[in-house]
Coordinates of C-alpha atoms and ligand atoms in Angstrom, one line a residue:
X3 CA 15.6 -37.5 -14.4
X4 CA 13.1 -40.2 -13.0
X5 CA 9.4 -40.0 -13.3
X6 CA 8.2 -38.7 -9.7
X7 CA 6.1 -41.4 -8.6
X8 CA 2.6 -41.2 -8.6
X9 CA 1.1 -38.4 -5.6
X10 CA 4.9 -37.9 -5.1
X11 CA 5.5 -34.0 -4.5
X12 CA 9.2 -34.4 -4.4
X13 CA 11.0 -31.5 -5.8
X14 CA 14.8 -32.0 -7.2
X15 CA 16.5 -29.2 -5.6
X16 CA 20.2 -28.8 -6.9
X17 CA 22.9 -27.8 -4.4
X18 CA 22.9 -24.2 -3.8
X19 CA 26.2 -23.6 -5.3
X20 CA 25.5 -25.0 -8.8
X21 CA 25.6 -22.6 -11.5
X22 CA 22.1 -21.8 -12.5
X23 CA 21.4 -18.8 -14.5
X24 CA 19.4 -15.7 -12.8
X25 CA 16.3 -16.9 -14.4
X26 CA 16.3 -20.6 -12.9
X27 CA 17.1 -19.3 -9.6
X28 CA 14.4 -17.1 -9.6
X29 CA 11.9 -19.5 -10.7
X30 CA 13.0 -21.7 -7.5
X31 CA 12.9 -18.4 -5.4
X32 CA 9.0 -18.2 -6.4
X33 CA 8.2 -21.8 -5.4
X34 CA 10.2 -21.8 -1.9
X35 CA 10.1 -18.2 -0.7
X36 CA 7.1 -16.3 0.8
X37 CA 6.2 -13.6 -1.7
X38 CA 6.6 -10.6 0.4
X39 CA 9.3 -8.8 -1.4
X40 CA 7.6 -9.5 -4.7
X41 CA 10.0 -10.8 -7.7
X42 CA 13.9 -10.0 -6.5
X43 CA 15.6 -7.8 -9.1
X44 CA 18.6 -10.1 -9.6
X45 CA 20.4 -13.0 -7.7
X46 CA 23.5 -11.8 -6.3
X47 CA 26.1 -14.5 -5.7
X48 CA 29.4 -12.6 -4.7
X49 CA 30.5 -9.3 -3.4
X50 CA 33.7 -7.5 -2.8
X51 CA 34.3 -3.9 -1.7
X52 CA 31.5 -1.8 -3.4
X53 CA 30.6 -4.3 -6.3
X54 CA 28.2 -7.3 -6.1
X55 CA 28.0 -9.7 -9.1
X56 CA 24.8 -11.9 -10.0
X57 CA 24.2 -15.4 -11.4
X58 CA 24.8 -14.5 -14.9
X59 CA 28.0 -12.6 -14.2
X60 CA 27.3 -8.8 -14.6
X61 CA 28.8 -6.4 -12.1
X62 CA 27.0 -3.5 -10.2
X63 CA 28.2 -1.0 -8.2
X64 CA 26.3 -1.3 -5.0
X65 CA 25.0 2.0 -4.0
X66 CA 22.4 0.8 -1.6
X67 CA 24.5 -1.2 0.7
X68 CA 22.2 -3.8 1.6
X69 CA 20.0 -0.4 2.5
X70 CA 22.7 1.4 4.9
X71 CA 23.9 -2.0 6.3
X72 CA 27.1 -2.8 4.2
X73 CA 29.4 0.1 5.9
X74 CA 32.3 -1.6 5.1
X75 CA 31.1 -3.0 1.5
X76 CA 31.5 -6.6 0.7
X77 CA 33.8 -9.4 2.0
X78 CA 36.0 -6.7 3.9
X79 CA 38.7 -8.4 5.4
X80 CA 38.6 -7.1 8.9
X81 CA 35.0 -8.1 9.1
X82 CA 35.4 -11.3 7.7
X83 CA 38.5 -12.2 9.8
X84 CA 36.9 -11.3 13.2
X85 CA 33.7 -13.3 12.4
X86 CA 35.6 -16.3 11.4
X87 CA 38.0 -15.8 14.3
X88 CA 35.2 -15.5 17.0
X89 CA 33.1 -18.3 15.1
X90 CA 36.2 -20.8 15.8
X91 CA 36.6 -19.3 19.1
X92 CA 33.4 -19.1 20.9
X93 CA 30.3 -18.6 18.8
X94 CA 27.2 -18.7 20.9
X95 CA 26.6 -18.7 24.6
X96 CA 23.3 -18.3 26.7
X97 CA 22.6 -15.4 28.2
X98 CA 23.2 -17.0 31.3
X99 CA 26.6 -16.2 30.4
X100 CA 28.7 -13.1 28.7
X101 CA 31.6 -12.9 26.7
X102 CA 34.4 -10.5 26.0
X103 CA 33.0 -8.9 22.7
X104 CA 29.6 -8.3 24.1
X105 CA 31.0 -6.3 26.8
X106 CA 33.6 -4.6 24.9
X107 CA 31.2 -3.3 22.0
X108 CA 28.4 -2.3 24.9
X109 CA 31.2 -0.1 26.1
X110 CA 32.1 1.2 22.8
X111 CA 28.8 2.0 22.1
X112 CA 28.2 3.8 24.9
X113 CA 31.3 6.0 24.6
X114 CA 30.5 6.9 20.9
X115 CA 27.2 8.0 22.2
X116 CA 28.8 10.2 24.8
X117 CA 26.2 8.5 27.1
X118 CA 26.8 9.8 30.8
X119 CA 27.6 7.3 33.5
X120 CA 24.5 5.0 34.2
X121 CA 24.0 4.5 30.7
X122 CA 23.3 0.8 29.3
X123 CA 23.0 -1.2 26.1
X124 CA 20.6 -4.2 25.2
X125 CA 21.7 -6.1 22.2
X126 CA 19.0 -7.5 19.5
X127 CA 19.3 -9.0 16.2
X128 CA 17.5 -6.8 13.9
X129 CA 16.3 -3.0 14.2
X130 CA 12.7 -4.0 14.7
X131 CA 13.4 -5.8 17.8
X132 CA 15.4 -2.6 19.0
X133 CA 12.5 -0.8 18.4
X134 CA 10.5 -3.6 20.5
X135 CA 12.8 -2.7 23.4
X136 CA 12.1 0.7 22.9
X137 CA 8.5 0.2 23.0
X138 CA 8.7 -1.8 26.3
X139 CA 10.7 1.0 27.8
X140 CA 8.2 3.4 27.0
X141 CA 5.7 1.4 28.6
X142 CA 7.8 1.2 31.8
X143 CA 7.6 5.2 31.9
X144 CA 3.8 4.8 31.7
X145 CA 1.0 4.9 34.3
X146 CA -2.8 5.3 34.5
X147 CA -2.3 9.0 33.1
X148 CA 0.7 8.7 31.0
X149 CA 0.3 6.1 28.3
X150 CA 0.6 8.0 25.0
X151 CA 3.5 7.4 22.7
X152 CA 4.3 10.3 20.0
X153 CA 5.8 9.2 16.5
X154 CA 5.9 11.1 13.1
X155 CA 4.1 10.9 9.9
X156 CA 6.2 9.2 7.5
X157 CA 8.1 7.2 10.3
X158 CA 9.5 3.6 9.7
X159 CA 10.6 1.9 12.7
X160 CA 9.9 -1.9 11.7
X161 CA 7.4 -4.6 10.9
X162 CA 6.8 -6.4 14.3
X163 CA 3.8 -5.4 16.3
X164 CA 5.3 -2.8 18.5
X165 CA 7.6 -1.4 15.9
X166 CA 4.7 -1.4 13.4
X167 CA 2.4 0.5 16.0
X168 CA 5.3 3.3 15.6
X169 CA 5.5 3.0 11.7
X170 CA 3.0 5.4 10.2
X171 CA 2.5 3.9 6.9
X172 CA -1.3 2.6 6.5
X173 CA -0.6 0.0 4.0
X174 CA 1.8 -1.8 6.6
X175 CA -0.1 -1.5 9.6
X176 CA -3.7 -2.1 8.4
X177 CA -3.6 -5.6 7.5
X178 CA -2.5 -6.3 11.0
X179 CA -4.5 -4.1 13.3
X180 CA -5.2 -4.1 16.4
X181 CA -1.6 -3.0 17.2
X182 CA -0.4 -2.1 20.6
X183 CA -2.2 0.7 21.6
X184 CA -1.2 4.6 22.6
X185 CA 0.5 5.7 19.6
X186 CA -0.2 8.8 17.7
X187 CA 1.6 10.2 14.6
X188 CA 2.3 13.8 14.6
X189 CA 2.7 15.9 11.4
X190 CA 6.4 15.6 10.2
X191 CA 8.8 18.4 11.3
X192 CA 6.1 20.6 12.9
X193 CA 7.6 21.8 15.8
X194 CA 4.5 23.8 17.2
X195 CA 2.3 20.5 16.6
X196 CA 4.9 18.6 18.7
X197 CA 4.9 21.0 21.5
X198 CA 1.3 21.2 21.6
X199 CA 0.9 17.5 21.8
X200 CA 3.4 16.9 24.5
X201 CA 1.9 17.0 28.0
X202 CA 1.9 15.1 31.2
X203 CA 0.2 12.0 29.6
X204 CA 3.1 11.4 26.9
X205 CA 5.0 8.6 27.8
X206 CA 7.8 8.9 25.2
X207 CA 8.3 10.7 21.8
X208 CA 10.2 8.4 18.9
X209 CA 11.7 10.2 16.3
X210 CA 14.1 9.2 13.3
X211 CA 16.5 12.1 13.1
X212 CA 16.6 11.2 9.4
X213 CA 13.5 9.7 8.3
X214 CA 15.1 6.9 5.6
X215 CA 12.0 5.1 4.2
X216 CA 9.9 8.4 3.4
X217 CA 12.9 9.4 1.4
X218 CA 15.9 10.6 3.5
X219 CA 14.0 13.4 5.2
X220 CA 16.1 14.9 7.9
X221 CA 14.2 16.8 10.8
X222 CA 14.6 20.4 10.3
X223 CA 17.1 22.3 12.3
X224 CA 15.9 22.9 16.1
X225 CA 13.4 20.2 16.0
X226 CA 15.5 17.8 17.8
X227 CA 16.4 20.4 20.4
X228 CA 12.6 21.4 20.9
X229 CA 11.8 17.9 21.1
X230 CA 14.5 17.5 23.9
X231 CA 13.2 20.4 25.9
X232 CA 9.4 19.3 25.8
X233 CA 10.0 15.8 26.6
X234 CA 12.3 17.0 29.8
X235 CA 9.6 19.2 30.9
X236 CA 7.1 16.8 30.9
X237 CA 8.6 13.4 32.0
X238 CA 8.6 11.9 28.5
X239 CA 11.2 9.8 27.3
X240 CA 13.0 10.9 24.0
X241 CA 13.8 7.9 21.9
X242 CA 15.8 8.5 18.8
X243 CA 15.7 5.6 16.1
X244 CA 19.1 5.9 14.5
X245 CA 18.9 2.4 13.2
X246 CA 19.3 3.8 9.5
X247 CA 20.9 6.9 9.9
X248 CA 23.4 6.1 12.7
X249 CA 26.8 4.1 13.0
X250 CA 28.7 7.2 10.9
X251 CA 26.4 6.9 8.0
X252 CA 25.6 10.9 7.8
X253 CA 29.1 11.7 8.7
X254 CA 28.4 11.7 12.4
X255 CA 28.7 8.7 14.5
X256 CA 25.0 9.3 14.9
X257 CA 22.8 11.7 13.3
X258 CA 21.6 13.5 15.9
X259 CA 25.3 14.5 16.9
X260 CA 25.2 16.7 13.8
X261 CA 26.6 20.3 14.6
X262 CA 23.5 22.4 14.7
X263 CA 22.5 20.6 17.6
X264 CA 25.3 19.3 19.3
X265 CA 24.8 21.2 22.7
X266 CA 21.2 20.4 22.9
X267 CA 20.6 16.7 22.6
X268 CA 21.4 13.6 24.2
X269 CA 18.2 11.2 23.9
X270 CA 17.3 9.1 26.6
X271 CA 17.5 6.0 24.4
X272 CA 18.7 5.2 20.9
X273 CA 17.8 2.4 18.8
X274 CA 20.7 0.6 16.4
X275 CA 20.7 -1.8 13.6
X276 CA 21.6 -1.9 10.2
X277 CA 25.3 -0.7 9.8
X278 CA 26.1 -1.7 13.5
X279 CA 27.4 -5.2 12.1
X280 CA 28.6 -4.3 8.6
X281 CA 26.3 -7.1 7.5
X282 CA 26.1 -9.2 10.5
X283 CA 22.8 -8.9 11.9
X284 CA 22.9 -7.1 15.1
X285 CA 20.8 -4.4 16.8
X286 CA 21.0 -2.6 20.0
X287 CA 19.0 -0.3 22.3
X288 CA 21.2 2.3 24.2
X289 CA 19.5 3.9 27.5
X290 CA 21.1 7.1 28.6
X291 CA 21.7 7.6 32.3
X292 CA 20.7 5.7 35.7
X293 CA 17.3 6.2 35.9
X294 CA 16.3 5.4 32.3
X295 CA 18.7 2.5 32.2
X296 CA 16.6 1.0 35.6
X297 CA 13.3 1.1 34.0
X298 CA 13.3 -2.5 32.4
X299 CA 14.6 -4.6 35.3
X300 CA 15.5 -8.4 35.5
X301 CA 13.5 -10.8 34.0
X302 CA 11.2 -8.1 31.9
X303 CA 13.1 -8.5 28.6
X304 CA 15.4 -11.2 27.2
X305 CA 16.4 -12.5 23.7
X306 CA 18.3 -15.9 22.7
X307 CA 20.5 -14.4 20.1
X308 CA 21.0 -10.9 20.8
X309 CA 24.6 -10.0 22.1
X310 CA 26.2 -13.3 20.8
X311 CA 29.7 -13.3 20.6
X312 CA 29.9 -13.5 16.7
X313 CA 27.7 -10.7 16.1
X314 CA 29.4 -8.3 18.7
X315 CA 32.5 -9.3 17.5
X316 CA 31.1 -8.2 13.8
X317 CA 30.3 -4.8 15.5
X318 CA 33.2 -4.3 17.0
X319 CA 35.3 -5.0 14.0
X320 CA 33.1 -2.9 12.1
X321 CA 33.4 0.3 14.3
X322 CA 37.1 -0.4 14.4
X323 CA 37.6 -0.2 10.6
X324 CA 35.2 2.7 10.3
X325 CA 37.6 4.5 13.0
X326 CA 41.1 3.5 11.5
X327 CA 39.9 4.1 7.9
X328 CA 38.6 7.6 8.9
X329 CA 35.5 6.5 7.3
X330 CA 33.1 9.2 8.7
X331 CA 35.2 11.9 7.0
X332 CA 35.4 9.9 4.0
X333 CA 31.5 9.4 4.0
X334 CA 30.7 13.3 4.5
X335 CA 33.3 14.0 1.8
X336 CA 32.0 11.7 -0.9
X337 CA 28.6 12.8 0.3
X338 CA 29.3 16.3 -0.8
X339 CA 30.7 15.2 -4.0
X340 CA 27.7 13.1 -4.8
X341 CA 25.3 16.2 -3.7
X342 CA 27.2 18.5 -5.9
X343 CA 26.9 16.1 -8.9
X344 CA 23.3 15.5 -8.4
X345 CA 22.5 19.1 -8.5
X346 CA 23.9 19.4 -12.0
X347 CA 21.8 16.4 -13.3
X348 CA 18.8 17.5 -15.4
X349 CA 15.9 16.3 -13.8
X350 CA 16.8 16.4 -10.3
X351 CA 14.8 18.4 -8.3
X352 CA 15.8 18.0 -4.8
X353 CA 18.5 16.7 -3.1
X354 CA 18.3 15.7 1.0
X355 CA 20.6 14.0 3.5
X356 CA 23.9 14.2 4.6
X357 CA 27.3 11.6 4.2
X358 CA 26.3 8.7 2.4
X359 CA 22.5 8.6 3.4
X360 CA 21.1 10.9 0.3
X361 CA 17.6 10.9 -1.2
X362 CA 16.7 12.8 -4.3
X363 CA 13.7 13.7 -6.1
X364 CA 13.3 13.7 -10.0
X365 CA 10.6 15.6 -12.0
X366 CA 8.1 12.6 -12.8
X367 CA 6.9 9.6 -11.2
X368 CA 9.7 7.6 -12.8
X369 CA 11.9 6.8 -9.9
X370 CA 11.0 3.1 -9.9
X371 CA 11.8 2.9 -13.7
X372 CA 15.0 4.6 -12.8
X373 CA 15.9 1.5 -10.4
X374 CA 15.6 -0.7 -13.5
X375 CA 17.6 1.7 -15.7
X376 CA 20.3 1.9 -13.3
X377 CA 20.5 -1.7 -12.6
X378 CA 20.8 -2.3 -16.4
X379 CA 23.6 0.0 -16.4
X380 CA 25.4 -1.6 -13.6
X381 CA 24.1 0.1 -10.6
X382 CA 22.0 -0.6 -7.6
X383 CA 20.0 2.0 -5.7
X384 CA 16.2 2.1 -4.9
X385 CA 13.3 4.3 -5.0
X386 CA 11.5 5.5 -1.7
X387 CA 8.3 6.6 -3.7
X388 CA 7.2 7.2 -7.5
X389 CA 9.7 10.5 -7.3
X390 CA 12.2 9.7 -5.1
X391 CA 15.5 7.8 -5.2
X392 CA 17.8 6.8 -2.3
X393 CA 21.5 6.2 -2.2
X394 CA 23.1 4.6 1.0
X395 CA 26.2 3.0 -0.4
X396 CA 29.1 1.5 1.6
X397 CA 30.8 4.0 3.4
X398 CA 34.2 2.9 1.6
X399 CA 32.7 4.3 -1.5
X400 CA 35.5 5.7 -3.7
X401 CA 34.9 9.5 -5.4
X402 CA 35.5 7.6 -8.7
X403 CA 33.1 5.2 -8.2
X404 CA 30.4 8.0 -7.4
X405 CA 31.8 9.7 -10.1
X406 CA 31.1 6.7 -12.5
X407 CA 27.4 6.8 -11.3
X408 CA 27.2 10.6 -11.7
X409 CA 28.4 10.4 -15.3
X410 CA 25.4 7.4 -16.1
X411 CA 22.7 9.1 -14.0
X412 CA 21.6 11.6 -16.9
X413 CA 21.2 8.6 -19.3
X414 CA 19.9 6.3 -16.9
X415 CA 17.1 9.0 -16.1
X416 CA 16.4 9.6 -19.5
X417 CA 15.8 5.9 -20.3
X418 CA 13.7 5.9 -17.3
X419 CA 11.5 8.7 -18.7
X420 CA 10.9 6.9 -21.7
X421 CA 9.8 3.7 -20.5
X422 CA 7.8 5.3 -17.8
X423 CA 5.6 7.5 -20.5
X424 CA 5.6 4.4 -22.7
X425 CA 4.0 2.3 -19.9
X426 CA 1.9 5.2 -18.5
X427 CA 0.6 5.4 -22.4
X428 CA -0.3 2.2 -22.0
X429 CA -2.5 2.6 -18.9
X430 CA -0.5 0.6 -17.0
X431 CA -0.9 1.7 -13.2
X432 CA 1.6 4.6 -11.9
Ligands
LIG501 C1 15.3 -0.8 8.7 C2 14.7 0.3 10.1 C3 14.3 -0.5 10.8 C4 13.8 -1.8 11.1 O1 15.3 -2.7 11.0 P1 14.9 -4.4 10.6 O2 16.5 -4.6 11.0 O3 14.5 -4.3 9.2 O4 13.9 -4.9 11.7 C5 13.7 0.5 12.0 N1 14.0 1.8 12.0 C6 14.4 2.3 10.8 C7 14.7 4.0 11.0 C8 15.0 1.7 10.1 O5 15.5 2.4 9.0

C-alpha cells in the first residue's frame, strides 16, 4: 500500500463485496457511520427464510425480523421476484403520475381494513412519515378551540419532529425541543383518564393498539371501544398506529380487529409501515370515510418516493404471500406455541402480546445480557428494557424453529444472569 501523501485524507475503501471479517467491517463502520445506533452487534451479509449469516460465517435464527419488518423472512422468492420484475418494468415515477401497483395496493389495504366507501390511502416510505401525515391530519381537524392531541405514556410513534412530539420517551424528545405543540401524554391503559381528558378541545387521540417499543403492551380490553365512543362524542379523530402491530403480525390483519373489539372499533385513520413491504421501505396512512379523507386537500401534503411502483409492488407481493400461505393463522398458532413454551421457562415472569409480536419479562435486569447470550447461541431478539425481551420474527417461522429457541432459552437466561451479576459486581452501570 502506498503512503498517503502528506495532508491527504484518502481512506482506502475496499469493494463492499470483499471478504472482510466482522471486526474489520465494524472498524470501518465506526469510521463512517453516525453513531446513533451504538456499535452494531454483528455485520450481516446474507439471509434465507428465518436465518441470517454474519461476515464471519455464523448463522442466526432471526426472531426479530428487522423489528417486525421481514414478514416473509429473508430473500422470499415471491417478494424478490416482484421487486426485480417491477424495477425492470417501471421503477419510479413522479406523483404527477400514478401506476397500477400503487392503485392496487391502496385498494387492497382499504379492503383489509374494512374501510367504508370514501376511505383513502396516502403512501410514505417509513413509519415516521406515516405519523407525520397523521399529525397533519389531526391539525386539519383543529380550530382555535380544538388543538389538543392526546397520546399515551410509553408511546413510540417515530423520530421525525411531529412523530417525536407524539412519542413519550424523554430521552428521545428532550434533545430536540421545542417540538410541535399541543400533545399531551395520558397514563397507559387508563380508560377513566382518557374519558376525563377528551372534550371538545381535542383534535385527535393517537394510540398503538399494542405498544411495541414499550415492551409489547396491548391496550386493555375495552380501551379501544371506549376511545372510539369518547372521540365520536367530541368530534376528535381516533388515529391508530399499527406500524408495528399491523399487517398480520398479531394474527389479525390489524391488531384493532382482534375479536373482543370487533364491532366497536373502526378508526378515523391508521398508520402502517414495518411489515407492509416485507422489508422494502414503505408506509401508509389510511383514512376512513369521506369526511376524514377530505381533511387534507390538494397541495397540502406530498412526497417524492412515497407510493412508488417498486415499493407498492413489494406491498402487494407481501400481502399476497401472507394470504396464499395462510400466514396469519400460522402466526397465531406459532405465537401460541411460543407463549406456552415461554411460560415453562424458569425466570420468565410475564408474557404479553399475540401472534408473532411477543414481549416477555425476566426476573432481573439482565435482559440486555440475554440478547448477547442469545446471539452467541445463534438467536436474534432484542430487549426493550432492562427486564423485557421482544420477539417479532418472520411470520413464516416454523414451529420447530420456535422450538429450537425455547430449548436454548433456559441456558441463555442462565448465562445472562451470571454475566449480569458479574458486571453489576464490578460496579458497571446497569
Ligand atoms: C417503528 C415504529 C414507528 C416508526 O417507524 P419508522 O419506519 O422507524 O419511522 C412508528 N410507530 C410505531 C408503533 C413503530 O413501532
